[in-house]
Coordinates of C-alpha atoms in Angstrom, one line a residue:
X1 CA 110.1 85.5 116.0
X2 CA 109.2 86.0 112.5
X3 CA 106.8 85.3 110.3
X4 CA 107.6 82.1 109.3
X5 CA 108.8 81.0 112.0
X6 CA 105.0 82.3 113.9
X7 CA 103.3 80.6 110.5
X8 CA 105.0 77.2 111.6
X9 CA 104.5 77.4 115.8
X10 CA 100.6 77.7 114.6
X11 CA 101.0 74.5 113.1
X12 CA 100.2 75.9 109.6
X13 CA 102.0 74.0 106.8
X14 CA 101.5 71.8 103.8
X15 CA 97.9 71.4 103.2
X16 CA 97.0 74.6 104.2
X17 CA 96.3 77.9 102.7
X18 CA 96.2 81.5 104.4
X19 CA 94.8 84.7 103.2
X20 CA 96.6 87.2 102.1
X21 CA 96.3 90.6 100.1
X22 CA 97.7 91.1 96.7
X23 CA 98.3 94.7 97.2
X24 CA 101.9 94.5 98.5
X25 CA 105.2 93.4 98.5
X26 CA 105.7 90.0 97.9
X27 CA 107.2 89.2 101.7
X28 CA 103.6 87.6 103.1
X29 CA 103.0 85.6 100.1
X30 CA 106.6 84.4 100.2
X31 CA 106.6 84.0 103.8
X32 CA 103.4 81.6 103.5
X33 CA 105.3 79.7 101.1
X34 CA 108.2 79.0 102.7
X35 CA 106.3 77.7 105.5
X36 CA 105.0 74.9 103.2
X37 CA 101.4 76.9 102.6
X38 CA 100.0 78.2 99.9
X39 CA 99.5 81.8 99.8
X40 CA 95.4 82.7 98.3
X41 CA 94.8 86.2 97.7
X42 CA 91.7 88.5 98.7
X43 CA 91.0 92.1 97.6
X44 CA 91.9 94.9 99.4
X45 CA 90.1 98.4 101.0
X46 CA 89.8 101.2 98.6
X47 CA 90.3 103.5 101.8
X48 CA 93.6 101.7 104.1
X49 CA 94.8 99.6 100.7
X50 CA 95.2 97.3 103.4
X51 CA 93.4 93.8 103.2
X52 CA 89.7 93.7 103.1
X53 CA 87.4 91.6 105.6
X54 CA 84.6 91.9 103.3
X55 CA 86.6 90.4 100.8
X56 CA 88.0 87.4 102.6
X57 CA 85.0 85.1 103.0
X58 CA 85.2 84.6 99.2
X59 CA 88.7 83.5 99.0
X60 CA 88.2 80.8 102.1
X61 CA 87.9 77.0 101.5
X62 CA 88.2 73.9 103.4
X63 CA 92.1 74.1 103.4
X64 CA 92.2 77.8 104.8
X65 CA 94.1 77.9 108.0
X66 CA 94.6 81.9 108.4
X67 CA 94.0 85.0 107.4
X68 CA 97.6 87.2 107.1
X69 CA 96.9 91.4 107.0
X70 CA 99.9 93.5 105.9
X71 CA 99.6 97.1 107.0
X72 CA 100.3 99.0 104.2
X73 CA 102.3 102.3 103.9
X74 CA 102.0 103.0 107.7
X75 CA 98.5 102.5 107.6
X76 CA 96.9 99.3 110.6
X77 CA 95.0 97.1 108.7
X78 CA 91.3 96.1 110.5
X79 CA 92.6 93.9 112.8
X80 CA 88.8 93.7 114.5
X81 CA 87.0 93.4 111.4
X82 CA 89.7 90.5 109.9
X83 CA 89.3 88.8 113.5
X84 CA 85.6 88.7 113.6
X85 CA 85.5 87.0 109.8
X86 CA 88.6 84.8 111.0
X87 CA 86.4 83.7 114.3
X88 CA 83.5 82.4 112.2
X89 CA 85.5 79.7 110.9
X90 CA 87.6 79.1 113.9
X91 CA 91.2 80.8 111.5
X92 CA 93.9 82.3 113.0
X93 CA 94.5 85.5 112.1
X94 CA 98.7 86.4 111.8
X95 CA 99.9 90.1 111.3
X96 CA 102.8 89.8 108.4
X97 CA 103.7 93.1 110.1
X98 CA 104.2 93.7 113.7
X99 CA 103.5 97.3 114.7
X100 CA 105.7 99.8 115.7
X101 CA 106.9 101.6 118.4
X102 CA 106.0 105.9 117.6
X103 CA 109.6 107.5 116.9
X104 CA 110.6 110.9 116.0
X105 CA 110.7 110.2 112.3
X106 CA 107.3 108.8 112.6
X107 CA 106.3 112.4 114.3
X108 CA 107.8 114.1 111.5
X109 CA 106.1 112.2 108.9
X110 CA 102.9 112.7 110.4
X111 CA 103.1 116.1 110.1
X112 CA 104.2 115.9 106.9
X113 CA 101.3 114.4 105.8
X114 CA 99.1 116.5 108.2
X115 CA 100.6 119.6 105.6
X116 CA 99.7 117.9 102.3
X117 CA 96.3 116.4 103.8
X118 CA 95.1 120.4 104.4
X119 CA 96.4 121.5 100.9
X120 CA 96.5 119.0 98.2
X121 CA 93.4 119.5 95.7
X122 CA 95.1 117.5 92.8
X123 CA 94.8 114.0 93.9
X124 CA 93.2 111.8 96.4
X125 CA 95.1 112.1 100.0
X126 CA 94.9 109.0 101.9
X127 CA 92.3 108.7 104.0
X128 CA 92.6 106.8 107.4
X129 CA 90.2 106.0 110.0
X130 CA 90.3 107.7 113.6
X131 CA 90.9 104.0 115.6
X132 CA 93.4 102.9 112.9
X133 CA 96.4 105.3 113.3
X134 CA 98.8 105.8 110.4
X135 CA 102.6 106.3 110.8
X136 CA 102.8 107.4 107.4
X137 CA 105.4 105.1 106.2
X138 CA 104.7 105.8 102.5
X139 CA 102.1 109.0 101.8
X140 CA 100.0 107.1 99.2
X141 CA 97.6 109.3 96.9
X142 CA 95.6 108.2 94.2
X143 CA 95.7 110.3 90.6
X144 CA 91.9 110.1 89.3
X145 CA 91.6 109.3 86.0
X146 CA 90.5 106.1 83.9
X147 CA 94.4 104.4 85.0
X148 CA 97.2 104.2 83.0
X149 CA 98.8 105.5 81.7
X150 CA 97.1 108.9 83.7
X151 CA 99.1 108.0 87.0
X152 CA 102.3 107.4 84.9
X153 CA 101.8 110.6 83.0
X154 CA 101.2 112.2 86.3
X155 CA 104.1 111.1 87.8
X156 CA 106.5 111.6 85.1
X157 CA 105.0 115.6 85.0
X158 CA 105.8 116.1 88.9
X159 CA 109.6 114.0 88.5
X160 CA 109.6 116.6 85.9
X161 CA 108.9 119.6 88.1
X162 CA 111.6 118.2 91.0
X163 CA 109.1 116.4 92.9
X164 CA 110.3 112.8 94.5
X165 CA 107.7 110.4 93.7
X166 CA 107.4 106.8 92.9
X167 CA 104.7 103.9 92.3
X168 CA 104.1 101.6 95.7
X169 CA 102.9 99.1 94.1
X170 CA 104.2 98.1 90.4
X171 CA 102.1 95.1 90.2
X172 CA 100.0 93.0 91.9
X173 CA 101.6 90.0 93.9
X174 CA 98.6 87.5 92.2
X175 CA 100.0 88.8 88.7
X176 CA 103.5 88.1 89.0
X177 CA 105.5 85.1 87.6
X178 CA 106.2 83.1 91.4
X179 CA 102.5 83.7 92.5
X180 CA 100.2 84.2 89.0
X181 CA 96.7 83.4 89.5
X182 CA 93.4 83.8 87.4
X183 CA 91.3 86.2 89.3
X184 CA 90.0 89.4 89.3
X185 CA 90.3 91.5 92.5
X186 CA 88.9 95.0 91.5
X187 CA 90.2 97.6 94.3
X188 CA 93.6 95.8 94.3
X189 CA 93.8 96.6 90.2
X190 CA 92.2 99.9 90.8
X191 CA 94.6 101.1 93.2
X192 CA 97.9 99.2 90.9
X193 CA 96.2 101.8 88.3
X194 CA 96.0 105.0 90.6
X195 CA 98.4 105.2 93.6
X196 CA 101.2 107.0 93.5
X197 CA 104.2 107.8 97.1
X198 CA 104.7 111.6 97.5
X199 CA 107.9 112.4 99.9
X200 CA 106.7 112.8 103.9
X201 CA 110.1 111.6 105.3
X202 CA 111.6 113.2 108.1
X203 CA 114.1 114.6 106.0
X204 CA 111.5 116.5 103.3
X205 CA 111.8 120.1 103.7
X206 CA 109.4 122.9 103.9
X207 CA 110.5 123.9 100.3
X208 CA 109.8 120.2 99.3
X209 CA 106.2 120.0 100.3
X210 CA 105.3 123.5 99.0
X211 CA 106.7 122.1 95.6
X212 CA 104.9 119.1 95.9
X213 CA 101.3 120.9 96.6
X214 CA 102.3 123.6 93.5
X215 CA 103.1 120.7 91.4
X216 CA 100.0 118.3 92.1
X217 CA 97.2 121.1 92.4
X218 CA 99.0 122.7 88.7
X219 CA 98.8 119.4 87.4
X220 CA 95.2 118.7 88.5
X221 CA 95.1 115.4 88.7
X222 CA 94.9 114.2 85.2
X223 CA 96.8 114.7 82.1
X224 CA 95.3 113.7 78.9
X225 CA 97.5 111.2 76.7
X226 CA 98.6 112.6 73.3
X227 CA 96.6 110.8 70.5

């Protein structure tokens, strides 16, 4: 069943509204539209990127009808922790994202990240909780630096040096045209500003990863922009 189709048994539809982060794809937001909802959006973890609990008491009203976590990148967003704020006002918390069964390529990528995690020095490497396993769908690091255009500087050095790499998440769900609304959610811009996909796929090579850890610890992090 999918989402929409799960949105509508639950009996959510016009009139309601349901959680959802910013920090993704549009799919969630656009999934809670086309159920007749309106999609409301709550700031995110600096750590998983994934939807905050913490954050979602402030985006509830009257109308709210559930709370909708998108893991993010291979990383489980706080099921327990989204649950246990849902459970105070009697929402239903619905997964945009079913999980998914451990495959080889997800073994591969794992270990893939496992090398980077040890060696990279010139960014952020993700960093992931021991109860919420990552699968490594996407290896998101974050460039330090004051934003952009550090991270875009960053990335066009290491596309520059052969290294794959590309921005998750080009903007914000709550700043595009279909879904624009005025509010500040301050991880979800930070990480728009910072993160940045390195290649873990099963089919990255040895050679591939070396070049990536050369090319991020060379670059260290932040390149200055030319006055």
């Amino acid at each position: 069943m999918g989402t929409v189709e799960r949105l509508t048994a639950a009996g959510i539809g016009a009139g309601d509204e349901v959680v959802v982060p910013s920090y993704a794809t549009t799919g969630a937001a656009e999934a809670v539209r086309r159920a007749g909802a309106v999609p409301v959006f709550a700031d995110i973890d600096p750590y998983s990127l994934c939807l905050d609990p913490a954050s979602v008491p402030a985006a509830l009203t009257l109308r709210t009808a559930a709370v909708m976590p998108v893991h993010l990148f291979g990383h489980r967003a706080d099921l327990a922790g989204l649950k246990a704020v849902a459970a105070e006002r009697g929402l239903l918390v619905i997964e945009y994202e079913p999980p998914r069964p451990v495959d080889e390529d997800t073994r591969r990528r794992r270990e893939n990240a496992a090398y980077l995690n040890a060696r990279l020095t010139g960014v952020l490497t993700p960093s992931v909780a021991p109860e919420l396993p990552h699968s490594y769908g996407s290896y998101v690091v974050r460039v330090p630096g004051n934003g952009r255009p550090d991270r875009d500087a960053f990335a066009r050095a290491l596309r520059a040096r052969r290294v794959r790499c590309q921005v998750p998440v080009q903007t914000p769900v709550h700043r595009t045209a279909a879904f624009r609304r005025e509010l500040w959610l301050a991880e979800t811009e930070r990480a728009a500003d910072e993160c940045l996909a390195l290649p873990v796929d099963a089919s990255t090579t040895q050679r591939e990863l070396h070049r990536v850890v050369s090319a991020c610890n060379a670059l260290g992090g932040l390149l200055r922009v030319a006055a």
